[in-house]
Tab-separated table of C-alpha atoms in Angstrom:
chain	number	residue	atom	x	y	z
A	1	TYR	CA	0.000	0.000	0.000
A	2	ASN	CA	1.100	3.582	-0.513
A	3	THR	CA	2.979	5.681	2.037
A	4	ALA	CA	1.658	8.887	3.587
A	5	ALA	CA	3.797	10.838	1.100
A	6	ASN	CA	1.835	9.101	-1.700
A	7	ASN	CA	5.059	8.754	-3.702
A	8	PRO	CA	4.577	6.194	-6.513
A	9	ASN	CA	8.141	4.931	-6.033
A	10	GLU	CA	7.702	3.988	-2.364
A	11	ILE	CA	5.326	1.450	-0.800
A	12	TRP	CA	4.668	-0.231	2.519
A	13	VAL	CA	4.926	-4.029	2.564
A	14	ASN	CA	3.147	-5.811	5.417
A	15	ASP	CA	2.123	-9.435	5.917
A	16	ASN	CA	-0.183	-8.646	8.865
A	17	GLY	CA	1.668	-11.249	10.955
A	18	ASN	CA	0.676	-14.151	8.694
A	19	PHE	CA	4.236	-15.421	8.158
A	20	TRP	CA	6.661	-13.220	10.054
A	21	ASP	CA	5.890	-10.007	11.848
A	22	PHE	CA	7.097	-7.445	9.306
A	23	ARG	CA	6.228	-4.014	7.978
A	24	PHE	CA	8.722	-1.993	5.952
A	25	LYS	CA	9.042	0.599	3.216
A	26	ALA	CA	10.268	-0.606	-0.164
A	27	THR	CA	11.350	1.116	-3.351
A	28	ALA	CA	8.793	0.478	-6.090
A	29	ASP	CA	8.796	0.683	-9.866
A	30	PRO	CA	5.144	1.015	-10.915
A	31	ALA	CA	5.966	0.621	-14.619
A	32	THR	CA	7.398	-2.887	-14.112
A	33	LEU	CA	5.342	-3.811	-11.010
A	34	THR	CA	8.528	-4.621	-9.083
A	35	PHE	CA	9.880	-3.547	-5.716
A	36	SER	CA	12.951	-4.056	-3.529
A	37	ALA	CA	14.438	-3.168	-0.164
A	38	SER	CA	17.962	-3.018	1.198
A	39	ASN	CA	18.433	-2.878	4.970
A	40	ALA	CA	14.917	-1.507	5.411
A	41	ASN	CA	13.857	-0.999	9.010
A	42	ASN	CA	11.284	-3.527	10.174
A	43	GLU	CA	8.693	-1.262	11.769
A	44	ALA	CA	6.883	-4.248	13.325
A	45	TYR	CA	9.623	-4.752	15.921
A	46	GLU	CA	12.967	-3.228	16.830
A	47	ASP	CA	16.461	-4.329	15.870
A	48	CYS	CA	15.576	-5.985	12.574
A	49	THR	CA	16.267	-4.928	9.013
A	50	ILE	CA	14.979	-6.517	5.835
A	51	ASN	CA	16.368	-7.180	2.362
A	52	VAL	CA	13.999	-7.970	-0.505
A	53	THR	CA	14.964	-9.106	-4.000
A	54	ASN	CA	13.127	-10.635	-6.979
A	55	ALA	CA	9.866	-8.978	-5.889
A	56	LYS	CA	7.135	-8.554	-8.451
A	57	ILE	CA	3.400	-8.378	-8.935
A	58	VAL	CA	1.765	-10.167	-11.861
A	59	LYS	CA	-1.694	-8.859	-12.801
A	60	ASN	CA	-4.147	-11.789	-12.840
A	61	GLY	CA	-1.171	-14.174	-12.444
A	62	GLY	CA	-2.818	-16.215	-9.695
A	63	LYS	CA	-6.150	-17.778	-8.814
A	64	GLN	CA	-8.501	-17.410	-5.872
A	65	ASN	CA	-9.862	-20.529	-4.145
A	66	ASN	CA	-13.011	-20.244	-6.271
A	67	GLY	CA	-10.905	-20.218	-9.472
A	68	SER	CA	-11.310	-16.539	-10.310
A	69	PRO	CA	-8.174	-14.659	-11.412
A	70	ALA	CA	-6.216	-12.631	-8.867
A	71	ASP	CA	-3.050	-10.566	-8.817
A	72	TYR	CA	-0.023	-12.664	-7.804
A	73	ILE	CA	2.887	-11.408	-5.688
A	74	THR	CA	6.280	-12.979	-5.037
A	75	MET	CA	9.457	-11.885	-3.260
A	76	ASP	CA	12.659	-13.231	-1.738
A	77	ILE	CA	13.093	-11.818	1.757
A	78	GLU	CA	15.882	-11.972	4.349
A	79	PHE	CA	15.655	-10.788	7.960
A	80	SER	CA	18.699	-9.533	9.871
A	81	ASP	CA	17.644	-11.600	12.897
A	82	ASP	CA	17.798	-14.742	10.693
A	83	PRO	CA	20.832	-13.889	8.530
A	84	GLY	CA	21.626	-16.008	5.506
A	85	THR	CA	18.149	-17.541	5.243
A	86	ILE	CA	16.247	-16.373	2.189
A	87	TYR	CA	12.499	-16.990	2.258
A	88	ARG	CA	10.436	-17.077	-0.945
A	89	LEU	CA	7.013	-15.575	-0.236
A	90	GLU	CA	4.192	-15.960	-2.740
A	91	GLY	CA	0.500	-15.213	-2.660
A	92	VAL	CA	-2.514	-13.715	-4.316
A	93	ARG	CA	-4.458	-10.555	-3.685
A	94	TYR	CA	-7.177	-10.924	-1.056
A	95	SER	CA	-10.620	-10.766	-2.663
A	96	GLY	CA	-12.667	-10.163	0.482
A	97	LEU	CA	-15.088	-12.899	-0.571
A	98	VAL	CA	-15.947	-15.574	2.012
A	99	GLU	CA	-15.607	-18.394	-0.533
A	100	ASN	CA	-11.916	-17.495	-0.997
A	101	ASP	CA	-10.974	-17.475	2.703
């Protein structure tokens, strides 16, 4: 989601505690639907920075549980409190429909 500055080249990335407690600002390229972060502060808790590579959004690249198309997101993420471990996160945009929960 966008930052308070509403700058198209900066976004917040947050997993709402679903995988790891993280929330950070990333550099975005709206034209290519990619983003990255280098030593970004993890605003969810202190003393943790985050690196993100290979992050992209693919319009209608995924499917909801009911089979309808959804935007797909993927990223490789590393946390400073778990150095050297690269996690591949993937998912689809939340539809808000009960049948997709």
